[in-house]
Each structure stands twice: as structure tokens, then as C-alpha cells.
Tab-separated table of N, CA and C in Angstrom:
chain	number	residue	atom	x	y	z
A	219	UNK	N	0.827	-1.192	0.000
A	219	UNK	CA	0.000	0.000	0.000
A	219	UNK	C	0.872	1.256	0.000
A	220	UNK	N	2.055	1.195	0.593
A	220	UNK	CA	2.926	2.350	0.613
A	220	UNK	C	3.279	2.776	-0.801
A	221	UNK	N	3.533	1.806	-1.691
A	221	UNK	CA	3.841	2.122	-3.086
A	221	UNK	C	2.647	2.770	-3.755
A	222	UNK	N	1.457	2.290	-3.463
A	222	UNK	CA	0.262	2.839	-4.095
A	222	UNK	C	0.035	4.276	-3.666
A	223	UNK	N	0.338	4.599	-2.420
A	223	UNK	CA	0.170	5.970	-1.959
A	223	UNK	C	1.060	6.900	-2.767
A	224	UNK	N	2.294	6.513	-3.033
A	224	UNK	CA	3.206	7.332	-3.847
A	224	UNK	C	2.645	7.503	-5.255
A	225	UNK	N	2.091	6.418	-5.818
A	225	UNK	CA	1.544	6.489	-7.163
A	225	UNK	C	0.301	7.365	-7.203
A	226	UNK	N	-0.461	7.394	-6.128
A	226	UNK	CA	-1.637	8.262	-6.075
A	226	UNK	C	-1.191	9.710	-6.201
A	227	UNK	N	-0.155	10.074	-5.473
A	227	UNK	CA	0.360	11.439	-5.546
A	227	UNK	C	0.866	11.742	-6.939
A	228	UNK	N	1.541	10.796	-7.553
A	228	UNK	CA	2.092	11.000	-8.892
A	228	UNK	C	0.982	11.223	-9.898
A	229	UNK	N	-0.055	10.413	-9.853
A	229	UNK	CA	-1.099	10.562	-10.853
A	229	UNK	C	-1.836	11.878	-10.681
A	230	UNK	N	-1.926	12.381	-9.465
A	230	UNK	CA	-2.549	13.675	-9.267
A	230	UNK	C	-1.710	14.760	-9.919
A	231	UNK	N	-0.422	14.640	-9.780
A	231	UNK	CA	0.472	15.596	-10.435
A	231	UNK	C	0.284	15.511	-11.937
A	232	UNK	N	0.114	14.306	-12.443
A	232	UNK	CA	-0.113	14.117	-13.875
A	232	UNK	C	-1.348	14.887	-14.290
A	233	UNK	N	-2.383	14.822	-13.491
A	233	UNK	CA	-3.605	15.556	-13.805
A	233	UNK	C	-3.358	17.040	-13.850
A	234	UNK	N	-2.565	17.518	-12.917
A	234	UNK	CA	-2.255	18.933	-12.925
A	234	UNK	C	-1.585	19.304	-14.227
A	235	UNK	N	-0.715	18.477	-14.657
A	235	UNK	CA	-0.038	18.727	-15.920
A	235	UNK	C	-1.021	18.715	-17.054
A	236	UNK	N	-1.955	17.832	-16.992
A	236	UNK	CA	-2.960	17.758	-18.037
A	236	UNK	C	-3.703	19.075	-18.133
A	237	UNK	N	-4.023	19.606	-16.992
A	237	UNK	CA	-4.726	20.871	-16.990
A	237	UNK	C	-3.868	21.938	-17.625
A	238	UNK	N	-2.616	21.893	-17.305
A	238	UNK	CA	-1.690	22.860	-17.861
A	238	UNK	C	-1.689	22.763	-19.369
A	239	UNK	N	-1.860	21.578	-19.873
A	239	UNK	CA	-1.777	21.344	-21.297
A	239	UNK	C	-2.993	21.827	-22.054
A	240	UNK	N	-4.003	22.231	-21.379
A	240	UNK	CA	-5.230	22.582	-22.055
A	240	UNK	C	-5.132	23.929	-22.756
A	241	UNK	N	-4.746	23.949	-24.012
A	241	UNK	CA	-4.619	25.200	-24.742
A	241	UNK	C	-4.581	24.961	-26.235
A	242	UNK	N	-4.703	26.055	-27.030
A	242	UNK	CA	-4.473	25.875	-28.460
A	242	UNK	C	-5.246	26.762	-29.384
A	243	UNK	N	-4.536	27.319	-30.365
A	243	UNK	CA	-5.122	28.132	-31.408
A	243	UNK	C	-3.975	28.585	-32.294
A	244	UNK	N	-4.236	28.767	-33.563
A	244	UNK	CA	-3.159	29.262	-34.414
A	244	UNK	C	-3.694	30.236	-35.440
A	245	UNK	N	-2.797	31.012	-35.983
A	245	UNK	CA	-3.129	32.005	-36.982
A	245	UNK	C	-2.506	31.531	-38.289
A	246	UNK	N	-3.329	31.186	-39.276
A	246	UNK	CA	-2.811	30.612	-40.511
A	246	UNK	C	-2.267	31.661	-41.481
A	247	UNK	N	-2.321	32.936	-41.129
A	247	UNK	CA	-1.864	33.975	-42.040
A	247	UNK	C	-0.566	34.627	-41.587
A	248	UNK	N	0.202	33.947	-40.767
A	248	UNK	CA	1.454	34.518	-40.295
A	248	UNK	C	2.027	33.644	-39.212
A	249	UNK	N	2.818	34.255	-38.361
A	249	UNK	CA	3.407	33.479	-37.272
A	249	UNK	C	2.303	32.837	-36.434
A	250	UNK	N	2.620	31.683	-35.881
A	250	UNK	CA	1.643	30.989	-35.052
A	250	UNK	C	1.342	31.813	-33.817
A	251	UNK	N	0.069	32.078	-33.581
A	251	UNK	CA	-0.356	32.810	-32.395
A	251	UNK	C	-0.285	31.881	-31.195
A	252	UNK	N	0.036	32.436	-30.042
A	252	UNK	CA	0.045	31.647	-28.818
A	252	UNK	C	-1.394	31.470	-28.382
A	253	UNK	N	-1.831	30.230	-28.179
A	253	UNK	CA	-3.214	29.990	-27.760
A	253	UNK	C	-3.506	30.659	-26.419
A	254	UNK	N	-4.723	31.137	-26.254
A	254	UNK	CA	-5.150	31.706	-24.977
A	254	UNK	C	-5.635	30.561	-24.101
A	255	UNK	N	-4.832	30.183	-23.101
A	255	UNK	CA	-5.202	29.077	-22.227
A	255	UNK	C	-5.596	29.538	-20.829
A	256	UNK	N	-5.594	30.854	-20.607
A	256	UNK	CA	-5.979	31.362	-19.293
A	256	UNK	C	-7.400	30.940	-18.980
A	257	UNK	N	-7.623	30.607	-17.712
A	257	UNK	CA	-8.966	30.232	-17.281
A	257	UNK	C	-9.007	28.852	-16.639
A	258	UNK	N	-10.222	28.300	-16.589
A	258	UNK	CA	-10.469	27.041	-15.886
A	258	UNK	C	-10.622	25.877	-16.853
A	259	UNK	N	-9.971	24.755	-16.550
A	259	UNK	CA	-9.990	23.555	-17.379
A	259	UNK	C	-10.340	22.349	-16.521
A	260	UNK	N	-11.087	21.425	-17.089
A	260	UNK	CA	-11.354	20.138	-16.454
A	260	UNK	C	-10.320	19.152	-16.982
A	261	UNK	N	-9.651	18.460	-16.072
A	261	UNK	CA	-8.522	17.619	-16.439
A	261	UNK	C	-8.760	16.161	-16.041
A	262	UNK	N	-8.300	15.255	-16.906
A	262	UNK	CA	-8.309	13.826	-16.600
A	262	UNK	C	-6.998	13.224	-17.069
A	263	UNK	N	-6.461	12.285	-16.288
A	263	UNK	CA	-5.192	11.655	-16.653
A	263	UNK	C	-5.167	10.215	-16.168
A	264	UNK	N	-4.337	9.414	-16.834
A	264	UNK	CA	-4.144	8.026	-16.434
A	264	UNK	C	-2.698	7.639	-16.721
A	265	UNK	N	-2.015	7.058	-15.712
A	265	UNK	CA	-0.652	6.559	-15.885
A	265	UNK	C	-0.577	5.144	-15.349
A	266	UNK	N	0.366	4.375	-15.889
A	266	UNK	CA	0.503	3.004	-15.400
A	266	UNK	C	1.924	2.499	-15.574
A	267	UNK	N	2.224	1.425	-14.847
A	267	UNK	CA	3.468	0.686	-14.996
A	267	UNK	C	3.069	-0.782	-15.034
A	268	UNK	N	3.220	-1.420	-16.206
A	268	UNK	CA	2.792	-2.803	-16.395
A	268	UNK	C	3.554	-3.763	-15.489
A	269	UNK	N	4.847	-3.536	-15.303
A	269	UNK	CA	5.645	-4.423	-14.462
A	269	UNK	C	5.194	-4.432	-13.017
A	270	UNK	N	4.829	-3.256	-12.501
A	270	UNK	CA	4.336	-3.156	-11.132
A	270	UNK	C	2.844	-3.468	-11.035
A	271	UNK	N	2.193	-3.518	-12.186
A	271	UNK	CA	0.743	-3.742	-12.261
A	271	UNK	C	-0.018	-2.666	-11.493
A	272	UNK	N	0.429	-1.405	-11.656
A	272	UNK	CA	-0.201	-0.268	-10.980
A	272	UNK	C	-0.732	0.693	-12.030
A	273	UNK	N	-1.990	1.089	-11.862
A	273	UNK	CA	-2.630	2.076	-12.725
A	273	UNK	C	-3.242	3.158	-11.842
A	274	UNK	N	-3.035	4.411	-12.221
A	274	UNK	CA	-3.591	5.535	-11.475
A	274	UNK	C	-4.393	6.423	-12.416
A	275	UNK	N	-5.531	6.920	-11.930
A	275	UNK	CA	-6.332	7.863	-12.718
A	275	UNK	C	-6.583	9.107	-11.880
A	276	UNK	N	-6.782	10.219	-12.571
A	276	UNK	CA	-6.946	11.515	-11.910
A	276	UNK	C	-8.052	12.311	-12.584
A	277	UNK	N	-8.803	13.043	-11.786
A	277	UNK	CA	-9.776	14.021	-12.264
A	277	UNK	C	-9.605	15.269	-11.404
A	278	UNK	N	-9.728	16.450	-12.013
A	278	UNK	CA	-9.607	17.675	-11.244
A	278	UNK	C	-9.786	18.903	-12.105
A	279	UNK	N	-9.523	20.053	-11.505
A	279	UNK	CA	-9.693	21.342	-12.168
A	279	UNK	C	-8.385	22.117	-12.135
A	280	UNK	N	-8.010	22.660	-13.280
A	280	UNK	CA	-6.823	23.510	-13.367
A	280	UNK	C	-7.263	24.931	-13.667
A	281	UNK	N	-6.679	25.872	-12.966
A	281	UNK	CA	-6.901	27.286	-13.225
A	281	UNK	C	-5.559	27.859	-13.649
A	282	UNK	N	-5.511	28.383	-14.890
A	282	UNK	CA	-4.247	28.796	-15.487
A	282	UNK	C	-4.161	30.295	-15.716
A	283	UNK	N	-2.932	30.819	-15.577
A	283	UNK	CA	-2.604	32.193	-15.917
A	283	UNK	C	-1.493	32.117	-16.964
A	284	UNK	N	-1.645	32.904	-18.026
A	284	UNK	CA	-0.710	32.867	-19.143
A	284	UNK	C	-0.025	34.216	-19.300
A	285	UNK	N	1.260	34.147	-19.655
A	285	UNK	CA	2.024	35.347	-19.958
A	285	UNK	C	2.881	35.023	-21.178
A	286	UNK	N	2.412	35.465	-22.370
A	286	UNK	CA	3.111	35.131	-23.608
A	286	UNK	C	3.052	33.638	-23.853
A	287	UNK	N	4.215	33.016	-24.021
A	287	UNK	CA	4.251	31.577	-24.271
A	287	UNK	C	4.500	30.769	-22.994
A	288	UNK	N	4.408	31.421	-21.845
A	288	UNK	CA	4.591	30.751	-20.549
A	288	UNK	C	3.268	30.723	-19.789
A	289	UNK	N	3.105	29.722	-18.925
A	289	UNK	CA	1.920	29.685	-18.089
A	289	UNK	C	2.202	29.013	-16.762
A	290	UNK	N	1.344	29.303	-15.784
A	290	UNK	CA	1.404	28.691	-14.462
A	290	UNK	C	-0.028	28.645	-13.947
A	291	UNK	N	-0.219	28.108	-12.768
A	291	UNK	CA	-1.562	28.048	-12.215
A	291	UNK	C	-1.646	27.125	-11.024
A	292	UNK	N	-2.873	26.654	-10.763
A	292	UNK	CA	-3.111	25.740	-9.651
A	292	UNK	C	-4.009	24.595	-10.105
A	293	UNK	N	-3.820	23.475	-9.483
A	293	UNK	CA	-4.659	22.304	-9.706
A	293	UNK	C	-5.415	22.072	-8.412
A	294	UNK	N	-6.761	21.933	-8.502
A	294	UNK	CA	-7.563	21.805	-7.292
A	294	UNK	C	-8.744	20.857	-7.498
A	295	UNK	N	-9.368	20.484	-6.387
A	295	UNK	CA	-10.536	19.619	-6.433
A	295	UNK	C	-10.239	18.265	-7.038
A	296	UNK	N	-9.009	17.803	-6.882
A	296	UNK	CA	-8.592	16.578	-7.551
A	296	UNK	C	-8.964	15.325	-6.761
A	297	UNK	N	-9.186	14.261	-7.505
A	297	UNK	CA	-9.353	12.923	-6.945
A	297	UNK	C	-8.464	11.993	-7.744
A	298	UNK	N	-7.611	11.268	-7.045
A	298	UNK	CA	-6.733	10.310	-7.702
A	298	UNK	C	-6.991	8.937	-7.110
A	299	UNK	N	-7.086	7.948	-7.982
A	299	UNK	CA	-7.276	6.565	-7.547
A	299	UNK	C	-6.208	5.708	-8.195
A	300	UNK	N	-5.456	4.976	-7.356
A	300	UNK	CA	-4.420	4.059	-7.844
A	300	UNK	C	-4.785	2.645	-7.416
A	301	UNK	N	-4.659	1.735	-8.379
A	301	UNK	CA	-4.980	0.335	-8.124
A	301	UNK	C	-3.807	-0.536	-8.521
A	302	UNK	N	-3.470	-1.479	-7.660
A	302	UNK	CA	-2.385	-2.410	-7.918
A	302	UNK	C	-2.565	-3.661	-7.088
A	303	UNK	N	-1.566	-4.536	-7.081
A	303	UNK	CA	-1.664	-5.796	-6.343
A	303	UNK	C	-1.951	-5.608	-4.846
A	304	UNK	N	-1.529	-4.476	-4.281
A	304	UNK	CA	-1.745	-4.221	-2.853
A	304	UNK	C	-3.102	-3.625	-2.532
A	305	UNK	N	-3.921	-3.354	-3.547
A	305	UNK	CA	-5.239	-2.766	-3.309
A	305	UNK	C	-5.415	-1.454	-4.039
A	306	UNK	N	-6.345	-0.661	-3.528
A	306	UNK	CA	-6.685	0.624	-4.138
A	306	UNK	C	-6.509	1.729	-3.111
A	307	UNK	N	-5.926	2.835	-3.560
A	307	UNK	CA	-5.718	4.006	-2.718
A	307	UNK	C	-6.320	5.207	-3.426
A	308	UNK	N	-7.029	6.040	-2.679
A	308	UNK	CA	-7.611	7.264	-3.229
A	308	UNK	C	-7.056	8.456	-2.457
A	309	UNK	N	-6.776	9.535	-3.175
A	309	UNK	CA	-6.266	10.733	-2.526
A	309	UNK	C	-6.403	11.923	-3.442
A	310	UNK	N	-5.659	12.997	-3.137
A	310	UNK	CA	-5.625	14.163	-4.021
A	310	UNK	C	-4.217	14.710	-4.059
A	311	UNK	N	-3.943	15.521	-5.055
A	311	UNK	CA	-2.627	16.124	-5.232
A	311	UNK	C	-2.768	17.558	-5.709
A	312	UNK	N	-3.672	18.286	-5.064
A	312	UNK	CA	-3.847	19.691	-5.413
A	312	UNK	C	-2.530	20.429	-5.203
A	313	UNK	N	-2.249	21.393	-6.064
A	313	UNK	CA	-1.020	22.148	-5.899
A	313	UNK	C	-0.720	23.045	-7.073
A	314	UNK	N	0.468	23.637	-7.071
A	314	UNK	CA	0.836	24.603	-8.109
A	314	UNK	C	1.189	23.948	-9.445
A	315	UNK	N	0.960	24.695	-10.505
A	315	UNK	CA	1.384	24.351	-11.866
A	315	UNK	C	2.421	25.401	-12.236
A	316	UNK	N	3.629	24.944	-12.550
A	316	UNK	CA	4.710	25.889	-12.857
A	316	UNK	C	5.481	25.439	-14.087
A	317	UNK	N	6.206	26.357	-14.698
A	317	UNK	CA	7.111	26.032	-15.798
A	317	UNK	C	6.452	25.643	-17.103
A	318	UNK	N	5.198	26.002	-17.305
A	318	UNK	CA	4.512	25.651	-18.543
A	318	UNK	C	5.002	26.449	-19.737
A	319	UNK	N	5.096	25.794	-20.911
A	319	UNK	CA	5.522	26.432	-22.159
A	319	UNK	C	4.553	26.064	-23.276
A	320	UNK	N	4.294	27.022	-24.173
A	320	UNK	CA	3.453	26.784	-25.345
A	320	UNK	C	4.243	27.203	-26.579
A	321	UNK	N	4.366	26.279	-27.556
A	321	UNK	CA	5.017	26.580	-28.829
A	321	UNK	C	4.070	26.091	-29.917
A	322	UNK	N	3.518	27.025	-30.691
A	322	UNK	CA	2.507	26.650	-31.676
A	322	UNK	C	1.309	26.064	-30.974
A	323	UNK	N	0.912	24.861	-31.361
A	323	UNK	CA	-0.214	24.204	-30.692
A	323	UNK	C	0.278	23.121	-29.729
A	324	UNK	N	1.586	23.119	-29.433
A	324	UNK	CA	2.148	22.120	-28.519
A	324	UNK	C	2.430	22.739	-27.156
A	325	UNK	N	1.985	22.047	-26.148
A	325	UNK	CA	2.159	22.485	-24.775
A	325	UNK	C	3.064	21.483	-24.064
A	326	UNK	N	3.987	21.972	-23.252
A	326	UNK	CA	4.851	21.094	-22.471
A	326	UNK	C	4.900	21.559	-21.029
A	327	UNK	N	5.176	20.628	-20.133
A	327	UNK	CA	5.200	20.916	-18.720
A	327	UNK	C	5.997	19.826	-18.011
A	328	UNK	N	6.871	20.219	-17.096
A	328	UNK	CA	7.573	19.282	-16.217
A	328	UNK	C	7.146	19.611	-14.798
A	329	UNK	N	6.751	18.592	-14.041
A	329	UNK	CA	6.216	18.854	-12.713
A	329	UNK	C	7.265	18.927	-11.604
A	330	UNK	N	8.550	18.732	-11.940
A	330	UNK	CA	9.578	18.808	-10.923
A	330	UNK	C	9.666	17.556	-10.060
A	331	UNK	N	8.816	16.573	-10.320
A	331	UNK	CA	8.826	15.330	-9.561
A	331	UNK	C	9.083	14.131	-10.461
A	332	UNK	N	9.641	14.395	-11.646
A	332	UNK	CA	10.002	13.305	-12.532
A	332	UNK	C	9.058	13.048	-13.685
A	333	UNK	N	8.045	13.884	-13.872
A	333	UNK	CA	7.079	13.673	-14.959
A	333	UNK	C	7.205	14.777	-16.011
A	334	UNK	N	7.158	14.376	-17.283
A	334	UNK	CA	7.202	15.305	-18.413
A	334	UNK	C	5.920	15.124	-19.219
A	335	UNK	N	5.238	16.212	-19.513
A	335	UNK	CA	3.959	16.195	-20.205
A	335	UNK	C	4.054	16.906	-21.539
A	336	UNK	N	3.402	16.368	-22.548
A	336	UNK	CA	3.310	16.992	-23.861
A	336	UNK	C	1.876	16.868	-24.328
A	337	UNK	N	1.348	17.932	-24.927
A	337	UNK	CA	-0.021	17.883	-25.429
A	337	UNK	C	-0.216	18.752	-26.646
A	338	UNK	N	-1.267	18.453	-27.382
A	338	UNK	CA	-1.637	19.238	-28.556
A	338	UNK	C	-2.970	19.924	-28.291
A	339	UNK	N	-2.981	21.218	-28.523
A	339	UNK	CA	-4.173	22.035	-28.307
A	339	UNK	C	-5.014	22.048	-29.570
A	340	UNK	N	-6.325	21.879	-29.418
A	340	UNK	CA	-7.245	21.934	-30.555
A	340	UNK	C	-8.450	22.782	-30.204
A	341	UNK	N	-9.213	23.108	-31.244
A	341	UNK	CA	-10.444	23.874	-31.076
A	341	UNK	C	-10.267	25.324	-31.442
A	342	UNK	N	-11.352	25.923	-31.889
A	342	UNK	CA	-11.382	27.348	-32.195
A	342	UNK	C	-12.632	27.935	-31.554
A	343	UNK	N	-12.511	28.637	-30.433
A	343	UNK	CA	-11.272	28.919	-29.709
A	343	UNK	C	-10.724	27.647	-29.041
A	344	UNK	N	-9.515	27.755	-28.539
A	344	UNK	CA	-8.847	26.615	-27.889
A	344	UNK	C	-9.714	26.067	-26.769
A	345	UNK	N	-10.107	24.785	-26.895
A	345	UNK	CA	-10.979	24.221	-25.873
A	345	UNK	C	-10.654	22.779	-25.493
A	346	UNK	N	-9.571	22.225	-26.035
A	346	UNK	CA	-9.226	20.841	-25.721
A	346	UNK	C	-7.724	20.630	-25.875
A	347	UNK	N	-7.190	19.771	-25.010
A	347	UNK	CA	-5.790	19.360	-25.104
A	347	UNK	C	-5.758	17.851	-24.880
A	348	UNK	N	-4.973	17.158	-25.686
A	348	UNK	CA	-4.741	15.729	-25.526
A	348	UNK	C	-3.252	15.505	-25.599
A	349	UNK	N	-2.747	14.588	-24.775
A	349	UNK	CA	-1.317	14.356	-24.821
A	349	UNK	C	-0.865	13.132	-24.077
A	350	UNK	N	0.456	13.060	-23.920
A	350	UNK	CA	1.079	11.929	-23.246
A	350	UNK	C	1.911	12.428	-22.072
A	351	UNK	N	2.153	11.515	-21.146
A	351	UNK	CA	2.971	11.835	-19.977
A	351	UNK	C	3.900	10.649	-19.718
A	352	UNK	N	5.131	10.974	-19.362
A	352	UNK	CA	6.108	9.963	-18.970
A	352	UNK	C	6.723	10.396	-17.648
A	353	UNK	N	6.740	9.477	-16.679
A	353	UNK	CA	7.283	9.774	-15.355
A	353	UNK	C	8.389	8.794	-15.011
A	354	UNK	N	9.447	9.300	-14.424
A	354	UNK	CA	10.519	8.486	-13.852
A	354	UNK	C	10.390	8.645	-12.345
A	355	UNK	N	9.891	7.598	-11.673
A	355	UNK	CA	9.579	7.705	-10.253
A	355	UNK	C	10.388	6.723	-9.421
A	356	UNK	N	10.916	7.226	-8.317
A	356	UNK	CA	11.670	6.378	-7.395
A	356	UNK	C	10.691	5.747	-6.408
A	357	UNK	N	10.737	4.420	-6.336
A	357	UNK	CA	9.896	3.672	-5.396
A	357	UNK	C	10.800	2.677	-4.688
A	358	UNK	N	10.878	2.781	-3.372
A	358	UNK	CA	11.701	1.885	-2.565
A	358	UNK	C	13.136	1.811	-3.101
A	359	UNK	N	13.687	2.977	-3.482
A	359	UNK	CA	15.068	3.039	-3.927
A	359	UNK	C	15.323	2.649	-5.371
A	360	UNK	N	14.281	2.298	-6.114
A	360	UNK	CA	14.435	1.939	-7.523
A	360	UNK	C	13.592	2.881	-8.370
A	361	UNK	N	14.086	3.229	-9.575
A	361	UNK	CA	13.350	4.122	-10.462
A	361	UNK	C	12.517	3.313	-11.441
A	362	UNK	N	11.248	3.701	-11.573
A	362	UNK	CA	10.306	3.039	-12.477
A	362	UNK	C	9.742	4.059	-13.456
A	363	UNK	N	9.454	3.615	-14.672
A	363	UNK	CA	8.831	4.469	-15.674
A	363	UNK	C	7.333	4.209	-15.692
A	364	UNK	N	6.575	5.287	-15.587
A	364	UNK	CA	5.121	5.246	-15.714
A	364	UNK	C	4.772	6.052	-16.954
A	365	UNK	N	3.886	5.564	-17.766
A	365	UNK	CA	3.459	6.295	-18.951
A	365	UNK	C	1.946	6.338	-19.007
A	366	UNK	N	1.437	7.317	-19.739
A	366	UNK	CA	-0.003	7.412	-19.876
A	366	UNK	C	-0.424	8.570	-20.762
A	367	UNK	N	-1.688	8.906	-20.629
A	367	UNK	CA	-2.280	9.974	-21.423
A	367	UNK	C	-3.054	10.925	-20.522
A	368	UNK	N	-3.320	12.108	-21.051
A	368	UNK	CA	-4.145	13.064	-20.335
A	368	UNK	C	-4.960	13.888	-21.317
A	369	UNK	N	-6.031	14.441	-20.818
A	369	UNK	CA	-6.866	15.342	-21.609
A	369	UNK	C	-7.297	16.508	-20.722
A	370	UNK	N	-7.611	17.616	-21.347
A	370	UNK	CA	-8.160	18.767	-20.651
A	370	UNK	C	-9.149	19.441	-21.579
A	371	UNK	N	-10.200	19.964	-21.011
A	371	UNK	CA	-11.197	20.649	-21.820
A	371	UNK	C	-11.869	21.760	-21.044
A	372	UNK	N	-12.532	22.644	-21.811
A	372	UNK	CA	-13.313	23.717	-21.189
A	372	UNK	C	-14.447	24.103	-22.079
């Protein structure tokens, strides 16, 4: 169960990243415009490690502030559920969103805890983001890779 608790926290962070990724819009008559992602997004994410047989899912809300091609914000109201051989653990991982970057319709974010997020913004106006997440997480002194997907919408 101790391992599952760590994974619960990780998947919540993944959700926060998903929220961060929610952006997108472009201008086809010149340089790519930076999508307006400021505001509130509903986020969902799922990560897993097949070897550990652990899967975590997250739901929550991201509130973002944008400045040019950079963004930050907060993730709140989250629920994370992790299931593995030791059982199921539920928790939350509300917290800050920092270091966000937008280039064209691609959004990236690193959570500072070993996870890297990439997403593509769609919609006119920007109203959806879909992407992938890869995490390198230390569990009981060993590093494991967790991968998954996330979405955000408004």
C-alpha cells in the first residue's frame, strides 16, 4: 500500500499537468499565435506501470494564468485513484502548476517530480488538449517508468 500511496500522488500531479496542457489556437496567415489558455480547465489523466501492475487515474480542475508563451496556475478539487496488487488508494494532489511552455499548438510541462507532459491544443477557440505523460519515479530506492495519457477541456 505504501507504493500505491506514492503512485496516487504522482497521478494527481499528472492531472495537474494535463490541466496545464489545455490550450491551443493558431493564426494561418502569419506566425503561429500563442493559444489563450488562461482560465479554468477540467482535467483527466491516467498513468501506469505494467511491471508493477499499478494504474492511477486523476480528475480535477486547473486554473491557469498565461504570460506570452509561458503559463502557471493551480490544480484543485482533484481525486486520484491508484490500483495495484496491494489494493486501491484514493487521494488528491492539489497544488501549483509551474514552468509551462506553449510553442505553436504544442504544450509542455515538467512537474519537478520526474514527470514530463506533452499535449496538442485543438479547437477554435482553444478548448481541448490531448497528450502523453512519462514519469521516472523512485519507489523503494528503484526508479520506475510510468506512462499514460491526459486530456483537458473547457
